Coordinates of C-alpha atoms in Angstrom, one line a residue:
X1 CA 0.0 0.2 0.0
X2 CA 1.7 3.3 -1.1
X3 CA 2.3 5.5 2.1
X4 CA 2.3 9.3 0.8
X5 CA -0.7 10.6 0.0
X6 CA 0.1 11.6 -3.3
X7 CA 0.8 8.0 -4.1
X8 CA -2.3 6.8 -2.2
X9 CA -4.4 9.0 -4.6
X10 CA -2.8 7.4 -7.6
X11 CA -2.9 4.1 -6.1
X12 CA -6.8 4.4 -5.6
X13 CA -7.5 5.9 -9.1
X14 CA -5.3 3.1 -10.9
X15 CA -7.1 0.4 -9.0
X16 CA -10.5 2.1 -10.1
X17 CA -9.5 1.8 -13.3
X18 CA -9.0 -1.8 -13.0
X19 CA -12.0 -2.2 -11.4
X20 CA -13.9 -0.7 -14.0
X21 CA -12.3 -2.6 -16.6
X22 CA -13.3 -6.3 -14.8
X23 CA -17.0 -4.8 -14.5
X24 CA -17.3 -3.8 -18.2
X25 CA -15.6 -6.8 -20.0
X26 CA -18.6 -8.4 -21.2
X27 CA -20.0 -11.9 -20.3
X28 CA -21.5 -15.1 -21.4
X29 CA -24.2 -16.4 -19.8
X30 CA -24.5 -20.1 -19.3
X31 CA -27.3 -22.5 -18.3
X32 CA -27.2 -22.2 -14.7
X33 CA -27.5 -18.2 -15.0
X34 CA -23.5 -17.9 -14.0
X35 CA -22.0 -15.2 -15.7
X36 CA -18.7 -16.2 -17.8
X37 CA -16.1 -13.1 -18.7
X38 CA -15.6 -13.6 -22.3
X39 CA -12.2 -12.9 -22.4
X40 CA -10.0 -14.9 -20.4
X41 CA -6.3 -15.7 -19.4
X42 CA -5.3 -18.3 -21.1
X43 CA -2.2 -20.5 -19.7
X44 CA -1.6 -23.6 -22.0
X45 CA 2.4 -23.5 -22.8
X46 CA 3.1 -20.5 -20.6
X47 CA 6.8 -20.9 -19.8
X48 CA 7.3 -22.3 -15.9
X49 CA 9.2 -19.4 -13.7
X50 CA 6.9 -17.0 -15.9
X51 CA 3.3 -17.8 -15.1
X52 CA 3.3 -16.9 -11.9
X53 CA 4.4 -13.1 -12.5
X54 CA 2.5 -13.3 -15.8
X55 CA -0.8 -14.2 -13.9
X56 CA -0.3 -11.6 -11.1
X57 CA -0.1 -9.2 -14.0
X58 CA -3.6 -10.1 -15.4
X59 CA -5.3 -9.7 -12.6
X60 CA -3.6 -6.5 -12.0
X61 CA -4.9 -5.5 -15.2
X62 CA -8.2 -6.8 -14.6
X63 CA -8.7 -10.4 -16.3
X64 CA -11.3 -12.2 -14.1
X65 CA -11.4 -15.6 -16.2
X66 CA -8.3 -17.8 -15.6
X67 CA -8.6 -20.7 -17.8
X68 CA -6.2 -23.8 -17.0
X69 CA -6.0 -27.7 -17.2
X70 CA -4.6 -30.5 -15.3
X71 CA -2.5 -31.2 -18.3
X72 CA -0.4 -27.6 -18.3
X73 CA 1.6 -28.7 -15.4
X74 CA 1.1 -25.0 -14.1
X75 CA -1.7 -25.3 -11.9
X76 CA -0.3 -24.6 -8.5
X77 CA 1.9 -21.2 -9.8
X78 CA -1.2 -19.9 -11.4
X79 CA -2.9 -20.7 -8.0
X80 CA -0.7 -19.3 -5.9
X81 CA -0.6 -16.5 -8.1
X82 CA -4.5 -16.1 -7.5
X83 CA -4.5 -16.7 -3.8
X84 CA -1.5 -14.0 -3.5
X85 CA -3.9 -11.4 -5.5
X86 CA -6.9 -12.4 -3.2
X87 CA -4.8 -11.8 0.2
X88 CA -3.8 -8.0 -0.9
X89 CA -7.2 -7.5 -1.9
X90 CA -7.0 -6.9 -5.8
X91 CA -9.8 -9.2 -6.3
X92 CA -12.2 -11.7 -4.6
X93 CA -12.7 -15.3 -4.8
X94 CA -16.1 -14.7 -6.2
X95 CA -15.2 -12.3 -8.7
X96 CA -12.8 -14.6 -10.3
X97 CA -13.6 -17.4 -12.7
X98 CA -11.5 -20.4 -12.7
X99 CA -11.9 -23.4 -15.4
X100 CA -9.5 -26.2 -15.6
X101 CA -9.7 -29.7 -17.1
X102 CA -10.2 -33.0 -16.3
X103 CA -7.3 -35.0 -18.0
X104 CA -7.3 -38.1 -20.2
X105 CA -6.1 -40.3 -17.5
X106 CA -8.9 -39.8 -14.6
X107 CA -12.0 -41.0 -16.8
X108 CA -12.7 -43.6 -15.3
X109 CA -16.0 -42.8 -13.3
X110 CA -14.2 -43.8 -9.8
X111 CA -11.0 -41.4 -11.0
X112 CA -13.0 -38.2 -11.8
X113 CA -13.4 -37.1 -8.5
X114 CA -9.5 -37.3 -7.6
X115 CA -8.9 -35.8 -10.7
X116 CA -10.9 -32.8 -9.7
X117 CA -9.5 -32.3 -6.4
X118 CA -5.9 -32.4 -7.5
X119 CA -6.3 -29.3 -10.0
X120 CA -8.5 -27.9 -7.2
X121 CA -5.5 -28.4 -4.3
X122 CA -3.2 -26.7 -6.9
X123 CA -5.3 -23.8 -7.9
X124 CA -6.0 -23.2 -4.3
X125 CA -9.5 -23.1 -4.3
X126 CA -12.3 -24.9 -2.9
X127 CA -14.7 -25.0 -5.8
X128 CA -14.6 -24.5 -9.9
X129 CA -16.4 -22.2 -11.6
X130 CA -16.2 -24.4 -14.8
X131 CA -14.6 -27.9 -15.0
X132 CA -14.5 -29.2 -18.8
X133 CA -13.6 -32.6 -19.9
X134 CA -10.6 -32.1 -21.6
X135 CA -10.7 -34.7 -24.2
X136 CA -13.2 -37.0 -25.7
X137 CA -10.4 -39.9 -25.3
X138 CA -9.6 -41.8 -22.2
X139 CA -5.7 -42.6 -21.3
X140 CA -5.0 -45.9 -19.1
X141 CA -4.7 -44.3 -15.5
X142 CA -1.2 -42.5 -15.1
X143 CA -0.6 -42.4 -18.9
X144 CA -0.3 -38.6 -19.2
X145 CA 0.4 -38.8 -22.7
X146 CA -0.6 -41.9 -25.1
X147 CA 2.1 -43.0 -27.2
X148 CA 1.1 -46.4 -28.4
X149 CA -2.6 -47.4 -29.5
X150 CA -2.6 -49.6 -26.4
X151 CA -2.4 -46.5 -23.9
X152 CA -5.9 -45.2 -25.0
X153 CA -8.8 -47.2 -23.5
X154 CA -12.5 -47.0 -23.9
X155 CA -14.4 -45.6 -21.0
X156 CA -18.1 -44.1 -21.8
X157 CA -18.2 -40.5 -22.3
X158 CA -21.6 -40.8 -20.0
X159 CA -19.9 -43.2 -17.5
X160 CA -17.7 -40.2 -16.9
X161 CA -20.1 -37.3 -17.4
X162 CA -22.4 -38.8 -14.9
X163 CA -19.0 -38.5 -12.6
X164 CA -18.9 -35.2 -13.6
X165 CA -22.4 -34.3 -12.7
X166 CA -21.8 -35.8 -8.9
X167 CA -19.0 -32.9 -8.3
X168 CA -21.4 -30.2 -9.2
X169 CA -24.0 -31.9 -6.6
X170 CA -21.1 -32.3 -3.7
X171 CA -20.7 -28.7 -4.6
X172 CA -17.0 -29.0 -5.7
X173 CA -18.1 -27.6 -9.3
X174 CA -20.6 -24.7 -9.9
X175 CA -20.7 -25.7 -14.1
X176 CA -19.5 -28.6 -16.0
X177 CA -18.8 -28.8 -20.0
X178 CA -16.3 -30.7 -22.4
X179 CA -13.5 -29.4 -24.9
X180 CA -12.6 -30.5 -28.3
X181 CA -15.6 -32.5 -28.4
X182 CA -17.4 -32.5 -32.2
X183 CA -21.2 -33.2 -32.8
X184 CA -21.0 -37.1 -32.3
X185 CA -19.7 -37.1 -29.0
X186 CA -21.7 -33.9 -27.8
X187 CA -24.8 -36.5 -29.0
X188 CA -23.3 -39.0 -26.9
X189 CA -23.3 -36.8 -23.4
X190 CA -26.2 -35.2 -24.2
X191 CA -28.0 -38.3 -24.5
X192 CA -27.1 -39.3 -20.9
X193 CA -26.7 -36.0 -19.4
X194 CA -29.2 -35.1 -16.7
X195 CA -27.3 -31.8 -16.5
X196 CA -26.6 -29.3 -19.3
X197 CA -23.3 -29.1 -20.9
X198 CA -22.4 -25.5 -20.1
X199 CA -19.6 -25.1 -22.7
X200 CA -17.5 -26.8 -25.6
X201 CA -14.2 -25.4 -25.7
X202 CA -12.4 -25.8 -28.8
X203 CA -10.5 -24.5 -31.4
X204 CA -11.8 -22.0 -33.7
X205 CA -10.5 -18.8 -35.8
X206 CA -11.0 -17.4 -39.6
X207 CA -9.0 -20.4 -41.0
X208 CA -10.7 -22.8 -39.0
X209 CA -14.5 -21.0 -38.5
X210 CA -15.8 -24.6 -37.4
X211 CA -19.2 -23.1 -38.6
X212 CA -21.5 -26.2 -38.1
X213 CA -20.3 -26.9 -34.7
X214 CA -20.8 -23.7 -33.7
X215 CA -24.2 -23.5 -34.8
X216 CA -24.9 -26.9 -32.9
X217 CA -23.3 -25.8 -30.0
X218 CA -25.9 -22.5 -30.1
X219 CA -29.1 -24.5 -31.2
X220 CA -28.3 -26.5 -27.9
X221 CA -27.5 -23.8 -25.1
X222 CA -23.8 -24.3 -25.3
X223 CA -21.6 -21.6 -24.4
X224 CA -18.1 -21.8 -26.7
X225 CA -15.0 -20.9 -25.7
X226 CA -12.5 -20.5 -28.6
X227 CA -8.7 -22.1 -28.3
X228 CA -5.9 -21.0 -30.8
X229 CA -8.3 -17.9 -31.6
X230 CA -5.3 -16.0 -32.9
X231 CA -4.1 -19.4 -34.8
X232 CA -1.1 -20.6 -32.4
X233 CA 2.1 -20.0 -34.4
X234 CA 3.8 -21.1 -31.0
X235 CA 2.1 -24.2 -30.8
X236 CA 4.2 -27.3 -30.4
X237 CA 2.0 -29.0 -33.3
X238 CA 2.3 -25.6 -35.6
X239 CA 5.1 -27.1 -37.7
X240 CA 2.3 -29.6 -39.3
X241 CA 0.0 -26.6 -40.1
X242 CA -0.5 -26.7 -44.0
X243 CA -1.5 -22.9 -43.5
X244 CA 0.5 -19.8 -42.8
X245 CA 0.7 -18.0 -39.7
X246 CA -3.1 -16.3 -39.3
X247 CA -1.5 -13.0 -37.6
X248 CA 0.3 -12.6 -41.1
X249 CA -2.8 -13.2 -43.2
X250 CA -3.3 -10.1 -45.5
X251 CA -6.9 -10.0 -44.9
X252 CA -6.5 -9.9 -41.4
X253 CA -3.7 -6.8 -41.8
X254 CA -6.1 -5.0 -44.0
X255 CA -8.8 -5.2 -41.7
X256 CA -6.5 -4.5 -38.7
X257 CA -5.3 -1.2 -40.9
X258 CA -8.8 0.3 -41.5
X259 CA -9.4 -0.2 -37.9
X260 CA -6.2 1.4 -36.6
X261 CA -5.1 -2.0 -34.2
X262 CA -3.4 -4.7 -34.3
X263 CA -3.9 -8.5 -36.0
X264 CA -4.1 -9.6 -32.3
X265 CA -7.0 -7.3 -31.4
X266 CA -8.8 -7.9 -34.9
X267 CA -8.7 -11.5 -34.5
X268 CA -9.8 -11.3 -30.6
X269 CA -12.5 -9.3 -31.8
X270 CA -13.7 -11.4 -34.4
X271 CA -14.3 -14.6 -32.3
X272 CA -16.3 -12.2 -29.7
X273 CA -18.4 -10.7 -32.4
X274 CA -19.0 -13.5 -34.9
X275 CA -22.1 -13.5 -36.7
X276 CA -23.0 -17.5 -35.7
X277 CA -22.6 -16.4 -31.9
X278 CA -19.7 -14.4 -29.7
X279 CA -17.7 -16.8 -28.4
X280 CA -15.5 -16.1 -25.3
X281 CA -11.6 -16.0 -25.8
X282 CA -8.5 -17.0 -23.5
X283 CA -5.5 -15.5 -25.4
X284 CA -2.1 -16.5 -23.5
X285 CA 1.0 -13.9 -23.1
X286 CA 3.8 -13.6 -20.4
X287 CA 4.4 -10.0 -21.9
X288 CA 3.1 -7.3 -19.7
X289 CA 1.9 -4.8 -22.7
X290 CA 0.7 -8.0 -24.4
X291 CA -1.5 -9.0 -21.5
X292 CA -3.0 -5.5 -21.1
X293 CA -3.7 -5.1 -25.0
X294 CA -5.5 -8.3 -25.3
X295 CA -7.5 -7.3 -22.9
X296 CA -8.2 -3.8 -23.6
X297 CA -7.8 -3.4 -27.5
X298 CA -10.4 -5.9 -28.7
X299 CA -12.9 -3.7 -27.4
X300 CA -12.3 -0.4 -29.5
X301 CA -13.0 -2.5 -32.5
X302 CA -16.5 -3.2 -34.0
X303 CA -16.3 -4.8 -37.1
X304 CA -18.8 -3.8 -39.7
X305 CA -20.4 -6.3 -42.7
X306 CA -17.4 -6.1 -45.0
X307 CA -15.0 -6.9 -42.6
X308 CA -17.2 -10.0 -41.5
X309 CA -17.4 -10.8 -44.8
X310 CA -14.0 -10.7 -45.5
X311 CA -13.4 -13.3 -42.7
X312 CA -15.8 -15.5 -43.9
X313 CA -13.6 -16.2 -46.8
X314 CA -10.6 -17.3 -45.0
X315 CA -12.3 -20.8 -44.0
X316 CA -10.3 -23.7 -45.1
X317 CA -11.1 -27.1 -45.8
X318 CA -10.9 -30.1 -43.5
X319 CA -8.1 -29.6 -41.2
X320 CA -6.1 -27.5 -43.4
X321 CA -6.7 -24.6 -41.1
X322 CA -6.0 -26.4 -38.3
X323 CA -2.6 -25.6 -35.7
X324 CA -3.2 -27.1 -32.4
X325 CA -4.0 -30.9 -33.4
X326 CA -3.3 -31.7 -36.9
X327 CA -2.0 -34.8 -36.0
X328 CA -2.7 -35.9 -32.4
X329 CA -2.9 -39.8 -33.0
X330 CA -5.5 -40.4 -30.1
X331 CA -7.9 -37.8 -31.6
X332 CA -8.0 -40.3 -35.3
X333 CA -6.2 -37.4 -37.0
X334 CA -3.0 -39.8 -37.5
X335 CA -2.2 -43.6 -36.9
X336 CA -0.3 -44.8 -34.0
X337 CA 3.0 -46.0 -35.3
X338 CA 4.0 -47.3 -31.8
X339 CA 5.8 -44.0 -31.2
X340 CA 4.7 -40.0 -31.2
X341 CA 8.4 -39.1 -31.0
X342 CA 8.3 -37.9 -34.2
X343 CA 5.0 -35.5 -33.6
X344 CA 7.0 -33.6 -31.5
X345 CA 11.1 -33.7 -32.9

């Protein structure tokens, strides 16, 4: 806390500005009525040792939605940062939206609660706002990355979902959903569900628009969070992508120049203003200026009809526009060869 009167005034003014940003950030209403902030702070592939400080910066700047996952292996760092910001009064737990995801090795119904509690312990929270089944694929218990077909097992999605519903009944989780699910897998869950699928998080951006999946989610009251919304040029599998970096696309650059902003801001704004339905976006950065820009700049842009028509023409067929999982064996996008090392070499 600043000690001089002038510094106190400056500190108070800055906190008011940050609070205002947190309050005006648009939200998406889930079936439960809970309001999920439309911009979240992404943590996938954030360098270890830096995500702790970056998370504190994000919370100071006004982010109130954190997107995590057990397999990111940084929940403890992020949880430590959130706890510190709660202790110093920057945020309250009620004002923070915490999403994390059940990894593939916890799909057996008897392991779902264990996976949830492990994430909650690392994050330092006594409930989750949103808990997602990370992939519609089950690994054998103890396997964190399946490198051969015998490490993948057939656990019914319906059984995993029923165990997820038990977490809501127990009060550990407020909302449950899925991630990287296609329409047939959503149908499988829906057939067994007694609670709504609150959200589906999947890769979607101008090169990989997934309009059929987006329309299905809208028709069925499922909110959408877009991951890889700026193209994921730094993704570990980007070298397998058939398309050049999205932020270098001529059309994206033209729209950014027209609005006097950056390609990053335009891509995030498109995600939130899509004609089919607005999605939540979860940009990741460990650079303070970029963290700030990702939160503030998209709100200065209103894409017009011409912009949206231009973006509509960028969609690519099949997996040509996919950056995040173009060759993931256990999603059926390539065959197991006995090893997956060549995918990451």
